[in-house]
mmCIF file of C-alpha atoms and ligand atoms in Angstrom:
data_model
loop_
_atom_site.group_PDB
_atom_site.id
_atom_site.type_symbol
_atom_site.label_atom_id
_atom_site.label_comp_id
_atom_site.label_asym_id
_atom_site.label_seq_id
_atom_site.Cartn_x
_atom_site.Cartn_y
_atom_site.Cartn_z
ATOM 1 C CA MET A 1 49.439 5.449 51.515
ATOM 2 C CA THR A 2 51.273 3.066 53.645
ATOM 3 C CA ALA A 3 52.545 -0.384 52.117
ATOM 4 C CA GLY A 4 49.690 -2.127 54.327
ATOM 5 C CA TRP A 5 46.823 -0.314 52.840
ATOM 6 C CA VAL A 6 44.255 -2.861 51.500
ATOM 7 C CA ASN A 7 41.014 -2.500 49.769
ATOM 8 C CA PHE A 8 38.998 -5.417 50.681
ATOM 9 C CA ALA A 9 36.176 -4.650 48.654
ATOM 10 C CA GLN A 10 38.323 -4.174 45.617
ATOM 11 C CA VAL A 11 40.290 -7.624 46.109
ATOM 12 C CA LYS A 12 37.077 -9.234 46.888
ATOM 13 C CA ALA A 13 35.376 -7.821 43.611
ATOM 14 C CA THR A 14 38.250 -8.299 41.307
ATOM 15 C CA VAL A 15 40.006 -11.415 41.976
ATOM 16 C CA CYS A 16 38.188 -14.343 40.801
ATOM 17 C CA LEU A 17 38.040 -17.450 42.864
ATOM 18 C CA ARG A 18 38.394 -19.434 39.703
ATOM 19 C CA ARG A 19 41.778 -17.968 39.022
ATOM 20 C CA VAL A 20 43.054 -18.810 42.824
ATOM 21 C CA LEU A 21 41.479 -22.308 42.774
ATOM 22 C CA GLU A 22 43.693 -22.596 39.572
ATOM 23 C CA ASP A 23 46.871 -21.214 40.744
ATOM 24 C CA TYR A 24 46.701 -23.418 44.000
ATOM 25 C CA GLY A 25 46.150 -26.240 41.831
ATOM 26 C CA ILE A 26 43.065 -26.693 43.306
ATOM 27 C CA LEU A 27 40.254 -26.454 40.393
ATOM 28 C CA GLU A 28 41.921 -29.538 38.578
ATOM 29 C CA GLN A 29 41.257 -31.847 41.722
ATOM 30 C CA LEU A 30 37.623 -30.707 41.336
ATOM 31 C CA ARG A 31 34.853 -31.857 39.110
ATOM 32 C CA ARG A 32 32.223 -29.742 37.383
ATOM 33 C CA SER A 33 28.989 -30.635 38.891
ATOM 34 C CA GLY A 34 26.821 -28.066 37.527
ATOM 35 C CA GLN A 35 26.865 -24.544 35.659
ATOM 36 C CA ASP A 36 29.819 -22.694 37.609
ATOM 37 C CA HIS A 37 29.831 -25.250 40.223
ATOM 38 C CA TYR A 38 32.503 -27.778 41.322
ATOM 39 C CA ARG A 39 32.857 -30.317 43.786
ATOM 40 C CA GLY A 40 35.666 -32.197 45.266
ATOM 41 C CA PRO A 41 38.333 -32.893 47.872
ATOM 42 C CA CYS A 42 38.748 -30.209 50.597
ATOM 43 C CA PRO A 43 42.240 -28.501 50.049
ATOM 44 C CA ILE A 44 41.867 -27.079 53.617
ATOM 45 C CA HIS A 45 41.441 -29.718 55.836
ATOM 46 C CA GLN A 46 42.741 -32.425 53.425
ATOM 47 C CA GLY A 47 40.918 -35.523 54.969
ATOM 48 C CA GLU A 48 37.821 -37.278 54.475
ATOM 49 C CA GLY A 49 34.933 -36.369 52.034
ATOM 50 C CA ARG A 50 35.881 -36.646 48.324
ATOM 51 C CA ASP A 51 33.090 -34.174 47.662
ATOM 52 C CA ALA A 52 33.066 -32.154 50.776
ATOM 53 C CA PHE A 53 34.426 -29.025 49.026
ATOM 54 C CA HIS A 54 32.083 -27.193 46.910
ATOM 55 C CA GLY A 55 32.608 -24.096 45.049
ATOM 56 C CA ASP A 56 30.268 -21.552 43.198
ATOM 57 C CA LEU A 57 32.550 -19.821 40.621
ATOM 58 C CA GLY A 58 29.699 -17.998 39.527
ATOM 59 C CA LYS A 59 29.066 -16.209 43.046
ATOM 60 C CA ASN A 60 32.858 -16.596 43.836
ATOM 61 C CA VAL A 61 32.461 -18.285 47.177
ATOM 62 C CA PHE A 62 33.433 -22.010 48.611
ATOM 63 C CA HIS A 63 32.080 -24.331 51.391
ATOM 64 C CA CYS A 64 33.184 -27.416 52.661
ATOM 65 C CA PHE A 65 30.733 -29.851 53.971
ATOM 66 C CA ALA A 66 33.195 -31.514 56.172
ATOM 67 C CA CYS A 67 35.371 -29.030 58.042
ATOM 68 C CA GLY A 68 32.914 -26.033 57.670
ATOM 69 C CA ALA A 69 35.282 -23.661 56.113
ATOM 70 C CA GLY A 70 33.926 -21.209 53.638
ATOM 71 C CA GLY A 71 33.321 -17.999 52.453
ATOM 72 C CA ASN A 72 34.978 -15.869 49.645
ATOM 73 C CA VAL A 73 38.453 -15.838 47.934
ATOM 74 C CA LEU A 74 40.034 -13.774 51.175
ATOM 75 C CA ASP A 75 38.462 -16.592 53.262
ATOM 76 C CA LEU A 76 40.346 -19.395 50.947
ATOM 77 C CA VAL A 77 43.773 -17.405 50.922
ATOM 78 C CA ALA A 78 43.308 -17.017 54.784
ATOM 79 C CA HIS A 79 42.990 -20.926 55.238
ATOM 80 C CA MET A 80 45.346 -21.968 52.547
ATOM 81 C CA GLU A 81 48.367 -19.635 53.765
ATOM 82 C CA ARG A 82 47.089 -19.902 57.703
ATOM 83 C CA CYS A 83 46.896 -16.020 57.889
ATOM 84 C CA SER A 84 44.496 -13.270 58.808
ATOM 85 C CA LEU A 85 41.769 -11.856 56.452
ATOM 86 C CA ARG A 86 43.885 -8.602 56.311
ATOM 87 C CA GLU A 87 47.075 -10.315 55.393
ATOM 88 C CA ALA A 88 44.915 -12.634 52.960
ATOM 89 C CA ALA A 89 43.843 -9.475 51.423
ATOM 90 C CA LEU A 90 47.287 -8.008 51.465
ATOM 91 C CA ARG A 91 48.729 -11.206 49.606
ATOM 92 C CA LEU A 92 46.068 -11.077 46.982
ATOM 93 C CA GLN A 93 46.509 -7.432 46.214
ATOM 94 C CA ARG A 94 49.999 -8.237 45.828
ATOM 95 C CA TRP A 95 49.557 -11.420 43.474
ATOM 96 C CA TYR A 96 46.802 -10.229 41.334
ATOM 97 C CA LEU A 97 46.126 -6.648 41.172
ATOM 98 C CA ALA A 98 48.485 -4.227 39.648
ATOM 99 C CA GLU A 99 51.895 -3.810 41.407
ATOM 100 C CA ASP A 100 51.611 0.015 41.974
ATOM 101 C CA PHE A 101 48.151 -0.568 44.009
ATOM 102 C CA ALA A 102 49.606 1.403 47.034
ATOM 103 C CA VAL A 103 47.764 4.002 45.140
ATOM 104 C CA PRO A 104 43.776 4.383 45.630
ATOM 105 C CA PRO A 105 41.995 2.490 42.819
ATOM 106 C CA ARG A 106 40.515 4.449 40.159
ATOM 107 C CA PRO A 107 36.896 4.571 40.289
ATOM 108 C CA GLU A 108 36.449 2.757 36.807
ATOM 109 C CA VAL A 109 36.326 -0.887 36.378
ATOM 110 C CA PRO A 110 40.019 -2.327 36.333
ATOM 111 C CA ARG A 111 41.270 -3.119 32.915
ATOM 112 C CA ARG A 112 41.933 -7.082 32.289
ATOM 113 C CA GLY A 113 45.534 -6.464 32.163
ATOM 114 C CA GLN A 114 45.922 -5.226 35.352
ATOM 115 C CA LEU A 115 44.463 -8.409 36.813
ATOM 116 C CA VAL A 116 47.319 -10.771 35.457
ATOM 117 C CA THR A 117 50.183 -8.927 36.551
ATOM 118 C CA LYS A 118 50.667 -11.617 39.157
ATOM 119 C CA LYS A 119 53.833 -12.484 40.680
ATOM 120 C CA ARG A 120 54.472 -15.996 40.062
ATOM 121 C CA GLU A 121 54.422 -18.511 42.964
ATOM 122 C CA ARG A 122 57.251 -20.166 44.101
ATOM 123 C CA ASN A 123 57.708 -23.066 46.616
ATOM 124 C CA THR A 124 60.464 -22.512 49.275
ATOM 125 C CA ALA A 125 62.787 -25.440 50.261
ATOM 126 C CA LEU A 126 61.568 -27.643 53.388
ATOM 127 C CA SER A 127 63.674 -27.292 56.495
ATOM 128 C CA PHE A 128 62.968 -31.019 57.398
ATOM 129 C CA ARG A 129 63.296 -34.531 55.782
ATOM 130 C CA LEU A 130 61.520 -37.539 56.887
ATOM 131 C CA SER A 131 63.524 -40.232 57.874
ATOM 132 C CA GLY A 132 62.650 -44.050 57.903
ATOM 133 C CA LEU A 133 60.681 -44.006 54.915
ATOM 134 C CA ASP A 134 60.405 -47.863 54.060
ATOM 135 C CA GLU A 135 60.740 -48.297 50.171
ATOM 136 C CA ALA A 136 60.248 -52.182 50.624
ATOM 137 C CA HIS A 137 56.509 -51.658 51.859
ATOM 138 C CA PRO A 138 54.170 -53.825 49.742
ATOM 139 C CA TYR A 139 52.466 -51.242 48.544
ATOM 140 C CA VAL A 140 55.458 -49.967 46.265
ATOM 141 C CA SER A 141 55.354 -53.559 44.492
ATOM 142 C CA ALA A 142 51.856 -53.529 44.463
ATOM 143 C CA ARG A 143 52.124 -50.429 42.064
ATOM 144 C CA GLY A 144 54.757 -52.245 40.085
ATOM 145 C CA LEU A 145 57.645 -50.408 41.271
ATOM 146 C CA SER A 146 61.175 -52.049 41.849
ATOM 147 C CA ARG A 147 63.195 -51.279 44.967
ATOM 148 C CA GLU A 148 65.599 -49.330 42.927
ATOM 149 C CA THR A 149 62.794 -46.976 41.623
ATOM 150 C CA ALA A 150 61.283 -46.265 44.993
ATOM 151 C CA ILE A 151 65.093 -45.471 46.212
ATOM 152 C CA ARG A 152 65.675 -43.405 43.144
ATOM 153 C CA PHE A 153 62.479 -41.417 43.824
ATOM 154 C CA GLY A 154 63.091 -41.354 47.222
ATOM 155 C CA ILE A 155 59.431 -42.676 47.879
ATOM 156 C CA GLY A 156 58.856 -44.986 50.586
ATOM 157 C CA TYR A 157 55.954 -45.610 53.499
ATOM 158 C CA TYR A 158 56.015 -43.372 56.640
ATOM 159 C CA SER A 159 54.766 -44.778 59.620
ATOM 160 C CA GLY A 160 56.016 -41.683 61.893
ATOM 161 C CA SER A 161 53.537 -38.951 63.180
ATOM 162 C CA GLY A 162 52.032 -35.952 61.386
ATOM 163 C CA ILE A 163 49.856 -35.640 58.124
ATOM 164 C CA MET A 164 52.126 -38.564 56.166
ATOM 165 C CA LYS A 165 51.811 -40.868 58.909
ATOM 166 C CA GLY A 166 50.243 -44.255 57.358
ATOM 167 C CA ARG A 167 50.982 -42.919 53.831
ATOM 168 C CA LEU A 168 53.589 -43.575 51.123
ATOM 169 C CA ALA A 169 55.457 -40.061 51.071
ATOM 170 C CA ILE A 170 56.751 -39.018 47.674
ATOM 171 C CA PRO A 171 59.330 -36.055 47.680
ATOM 172 C CA ILE A 172 58.945 -33.175 45.300
ATOM 173 C CA HIS A 173 61.712 -31.124 44.464
ATOM 174 C CA ASP A 174 61.947 -27.880 42.412
ATOM 175 C CA ALA A 175 64.017 -27.163 38.987
ATOM 176 C CA GLN A 176 66.856 -26.730 41.264
ATOM 177 C CA ALA A 177 66.588 -29.761 43.131
ATOM 178 C CA GLN A 178 65.531 -28.484 46.084
ATOM 179 C CA LEU A 179 63.101 -30.942 48.216
ATOM 180 C CA VAL A 180 60.086 -28.439 48.529
ATOM 181 C CA ALA A 181 57.132 -30.995 49.417
ATOM 182 C CA TYR A 182 56.186 -34.148 50.147
ATOM 183 C CA CYS A 183 52.801 -35.943 48.867
ATOM 184 C CA GLY A 184 51.306 -38.400 50.833
ATOM 185 C CA ARG A 185 49.922 -41.133 48.768
ATOM 186 C CA SER A 186 47.324 -43.386 50.386
ATOM 187 C CA VAL A 187 47.895 -46.833 50.519
ATOM 188 C CA THR A 188 44.209 -48.131 51.390
ATOM 189 C CA ALA A 189 41.004 -47.341 49.455
ATOM 190 C CA GLN A 190 39.624 -45.560 52.209
ATOM 191 C CA ASP A 191 41.383 -42.126 52.884
ATOM 192 C CA SER A 192 41.726 -39.597 50.376
ATOM 193 C CA ARG A 193 44.177 -40.607 47.453
ATOM 194 C CA TYR A 194 46.928 -37.564 47.663
ATOM 195 C CA ARG A 195 47.648 -35.179 50.349
ATOM 196 C CA PHE A 196 49.437 -32.172 49.533
ATOM 197 C CA PRO A 197 50.602 -29.446 52.370
ATOM 198 C CA ALA A 198 48.586 -26.525 52.412
ATOM 199 C CA GLY A 199 50.496 -23.497 50.543
ATOM 200 C CA PHE A 200 52.227 -26.262 48.034
ATOM 201 C CA HIS A 201 51.983 -24.761 44.664
ATOM 202 C CA LYS A 202 51.743 -27.756 42.331
ATOM 203 C CA SER A 203 51.669 -25.767 39.439
ATOM 204 C CA ALA A 204 55.210 -24.294 40.060
ATOM 205 C CA VAL A 205 56.875 -27.460 39.877
ATOM 206 C CA LEU A 206 57.414 -30.794 37.371
ATOM 207 C CA PHE A 207 57.611 -33.847 39.193
ATOM 208 C CA ASN A 208 60.952 -35.463 38.387
ATOM 209 C CA TYR A 209 62.309 -32.378 36.419
ATOM 210 C CA HIS A 210 65.569 -31.977 38.512
ATOM 211 C CA HIS A 211 66.499 -35.472 37.229
ATOM 212 C CA ALA A 212 65.173 -35.176 33.891
ATOM 213 C CA ALA A 213 66.909 -31.908 33.261
ATOM 214 C CA ALA A 214 70.216 -33.163 34.345
ATOM 215 C CA LEU A 215 70.352 -36.114 31.611
ATOM 216 C CA ALA A 216 71.802 -35.295 28.536
ATOM 217 C CA GLY A 217 69.297 -35.805 25.973
ATOM 218 C CA ASN A 218 67.260 -32.690 24.824
ATOM 219 C CA GLY A 219 63.474 -34.914 24.933
ATOM 220 C CA VAL A 220 61.212 -35.653 27.561
ATOM 221 C CA VAL A 221 57.994 -37.621 28.087
ATOM 222 C CA VAL A 222 55.323 -36.057 29.985
ATOM 223 C CA VAL A 223 52.359 -37.713 31.854
ATOM 224 C CA GLU A 224 49.934 -37.045 34.367
ATOM 225 C CA GLY A 225 50.866 -38.785 37.737
ATOM 226 C CA PHE A 226 53.538 -39.460 40.040
ATOM 227 C CA PHE A 227 52.925 -43.351 39.469
ATOM 228 C CA ASP A 228 53.000 -42.915 35.704
ATOM 229 C CA SER A 229 56.627 -41.109 35.643
ATOM 230 C CA MET A 230 57.991 -43.993 37.967
ATOM 231 C CA ARG A 231 56.394 -46.809 35.670
ATOM 232 C CA VAL A 232 57.777 -44.774 32.672
ATOM 233 C CA HIS A 233 61.316 -44.385 34.281
ATOM 234 C CA GLN A 234 61.467 -47.998 34.911
ATOM 235 C CA ALA A 235 60.475 -48.926 31.447
ATOM 236 C CA GLY A 236 63.989 -47.285 30.480
ATOM 237 C CA PHE A 237 62.899 -43.895 29.814
ATOM 238 C CA PRO A 238 64.417 -41.601 32.777
ATOM 239 C CA ALA A 239 63.466 -38.370 30.686
ATOM 240 C CA VAL A 240 59.853 -38.442 32.343
ATOM 241 C CA VAL A 241 58.289 -35.817 34.167
ATOM 242 C CA ALA A 242 54.799 -35.562 35.782
ATOM 243 C CA LEU A 243 52.362 -32.862 35.537
ATOM 244 C CA MET A 244 50.803 -33.732 38.760
ATOM 245 C CA GLY A 245 47.320 -33.461 37.092
ATOM 246 C CA ALA A 246 46.195 -33.207 33.744
ATOM 247 C CA THR A 247 46.659 -29.525 33.097
ATOM 248 C CA LEU A 248 50.033 -27.931 31.918
ATOM 249 C CA SER A 249 50.426 -24.834 33.786
ATOM 250 C CA ARG A 250 52.174 -21.721 32.724
ATOM 251 C CA ASP A 251 55.240 -22.296 34.739
ATOM 252 C CA GLN A 252 55.425 -25.880 33.637
ATOM 253 C CA GLU A 253 55.291 -24.994 29.936
ATOM 254 C CA ASN A 254 58.172 -22.608 30.670
ATOM 255 C CA LEU A 255 60.200 -25.236 32.589
ATOM 256 C CA LEU A 256 59.565 -27.531 29.746
ATOM 257 C CA VAL A 257 60.641 -25.422 26.731
ATOM 258 C CA GLN A 258 63.494 -23.943 28.773
ATOM 259 C CA ARG A 259 65.172 -27.089 28.780
ATOM 260 C CA PHE A 260 63.679 -29.718 26.102
ATOM 261 C CA ARG A 261 63.692 -29.338 22.547
ATOM 262 C CA ARG A 262 61.472 -32.337 22.142
ATOM 263 C CA VAL A 263 58.178 -33.182 24.411
ATOM 264 C CA ARG A 264 56.329 -36.174 24.049
ATOM 265 C CA LEU A 265 52.803 -35.819 25.956
ATOM 266 C CA MET A 266 51.782 -39.409 27.459
ATOM 267 C CA LEU A 267 48.421 -38.327 29.291
ATOM 268 C CA ASP A 268 45.703 -40.644 30.204
ATOM 269 C CA GLY A 269 43.404 -42.230 27.950
ATOM 270 C CA ASP A 270 40.539 -40.825 29.154
ATOM 271 C CA GLN A 271 38.555 -37.650 28.204
ATOM 272 C CA THR A 272 40.157 -35.317 30.485
ATOM 273 C CA GLY A 273 43.673 -36.707 29.451
ATOM 274 C CA ARG A 274 43.155 -36.390 25.558
ATOM 275 C CA THR A 275 41.551 -32.820 26.056
ATOM 276 C CA ALA A 276 44.421 -31.793 28.333
ATOM 277 C CA SER A 277 47.006 -33.030 25.820
ATOM 278 C CA HIS A 278 45.413 -31.225 22.876
ATOM 279 C CA ALA A 279 45.603 -28.140 24.806
ATOM 280 C CA ALA A 280 49.235 -28.565 25.863
ATOM 281 C CA ALA A 281 50.183 -29.447 22.459
ATOM 282 C CA GLN A 282 48.775 -26.444 20.998
ATOM 283 C CA ARG A 283 50.612 -24.466 23.457
ATOM 284 C CA LEU A 284 54.013 -26.193 23.049
ATOM 285 C CA ALA A 285 53.785 -26.229 19.423
ATOM 286 C CA GLY A 286 56.006 -23.510 17.910
ATOM 287 C CA GLN A 287 58.319 -23.311 21.157
ATOM 288 C CA CYS A 288 59.483 -27.136 20.729
ATOM 289 C CA SER A 289 58.709 -30.230 18.918
ATOM 290 C CA VAL A 290 55.744 -31.794 20.345
ATOM 291 C CA CYS A 291 53.749 -35.332 19.889
ATOM 292 C CA GLN A 292 50.940 -36.855 21.597
ATOM 293 C CA ILE A 293 51.125 -40.250 22.457
ATOM 294 C CA VAL A 294 47.755 -41.974 22.021
ATOM 295 C CA VAL A 295 47.254 -44.360 25.309
ATOM 296 C CA ALA A 296 44.507 -46.803 24.814
ATOM 297 C CA PRO A 297 40.992 -45.529 26.095
ATOM 298 C CA GLY A 298 40.428 -45.935 29.706
ATOM 299 C CA ARG A 299 43.917 -46.879 30.390
ATOM 300 C CA GLN A 300 47.116 -44.718 31.774
ATOM 301 C CA PRO A 301 50.977 -45.348 31.579
ATOM 302 C CA ASP A 302 51.076 -46.534 35.288
ATOM 303 C CA GLN A 303 48.692 -49.766 34.500
ATOM 304 C CA MET A 304 51.112 -50.633 31.368
ATOM 305 C CA SER A 305 53.591 -52.902 31.415
ATOM 306 C CA ASP A 306 57.140 -52.222 30.670
ATOM 307 C CA ASP A 307 56.824 -53.674 27.457
ATOM 308 C CA GLU A 308 53.748 -51.702 26.671
ATOM 309 C CA ILE A 309 55.305 -48.766 27.467
ATOM 310 C CA ARG A 310 58.469 -49.400 25.494
ATOM 311 C CA GLN A 311 56.217 -50.338 22.488
ATOM 312 C CA ILE A 312 54.042 -47.217 22.297
ATOM 313 C CA LEU A 313 57.299 -45.019 23.092
ATOM 314 C CA ALA A 314 59.188 -46.793 20.210
ATOM 315 C CA GLN A 315 56.561 -45.408 17.846
ATOM 316 C CA THR A 316 57.904 -41.990 18.154
ATOM 317 C CA TRP A 317 61.022 -40.304 18.186
ATOM 318 C CA LYS A 318 63.340 -41.163 20.982
HETATM 319 ZN ZN1 ZN B 401 37.304 -29.094 54.482
#
């Protein structure tokens, strides 16, 4: 068998769409709209249509009503990685199926263990940097951020060309402090709120980890969003990281426990945040000290004043 041998039918039948959506960080952007049915913004065209993307995880298929993309798990990966279907199948085989898959599959149904020997996703360093980011744009102060905070996080309004045009660019670094992506935050209510580059693996990084890990202490505050973390930093707690969603991924969990001994979870005060906080606390317990900070119902850290953030964090260990 050659290295390029691929069994399309086997890949399609054994790699479930849910897992791939999860690993791309797409699933957490979707909301459930029925049994096995999810909808939300489309990760492929990354444009208009808050509910354009539909996934049926029971049938393992997806469809976007805005850009027309659709199909099975192979089609999704081909779109995300901008590669051929054959290359998509090869990648899925490499990521999710047994490493010695270059031998013909056995006729019996693959055992569960075989499906989880997935290679960890990594982000590669960007080969460019956006220049001319305006950290004094009114949107920055409208979100309660000072110019110093904006400079510290390297954010700014981008008026150049490309997919970040007209958005607030937020640089994202990996644990080695390499710049791996920009997230584009819409500064108007019309456009989709956040735009991540295709192929970026959100679940492989924690926002601001490179800064937090470089500090002397062994405690860290974990929040959901970019602005939550910038506001917590500004309130005097620079050891803060953001999940970029509510779910703590396996990679993120590892990053936390490798570096920190004490983790304070400060997720949003909605049901999603509460549920995610409990789940994360359970997984972290036993690996480090963990405490859950209860944010008032319906609120999130970036809507709190610096004083409120200091008060709520002062109630727990520093
Ligand atoms: Zn689409």
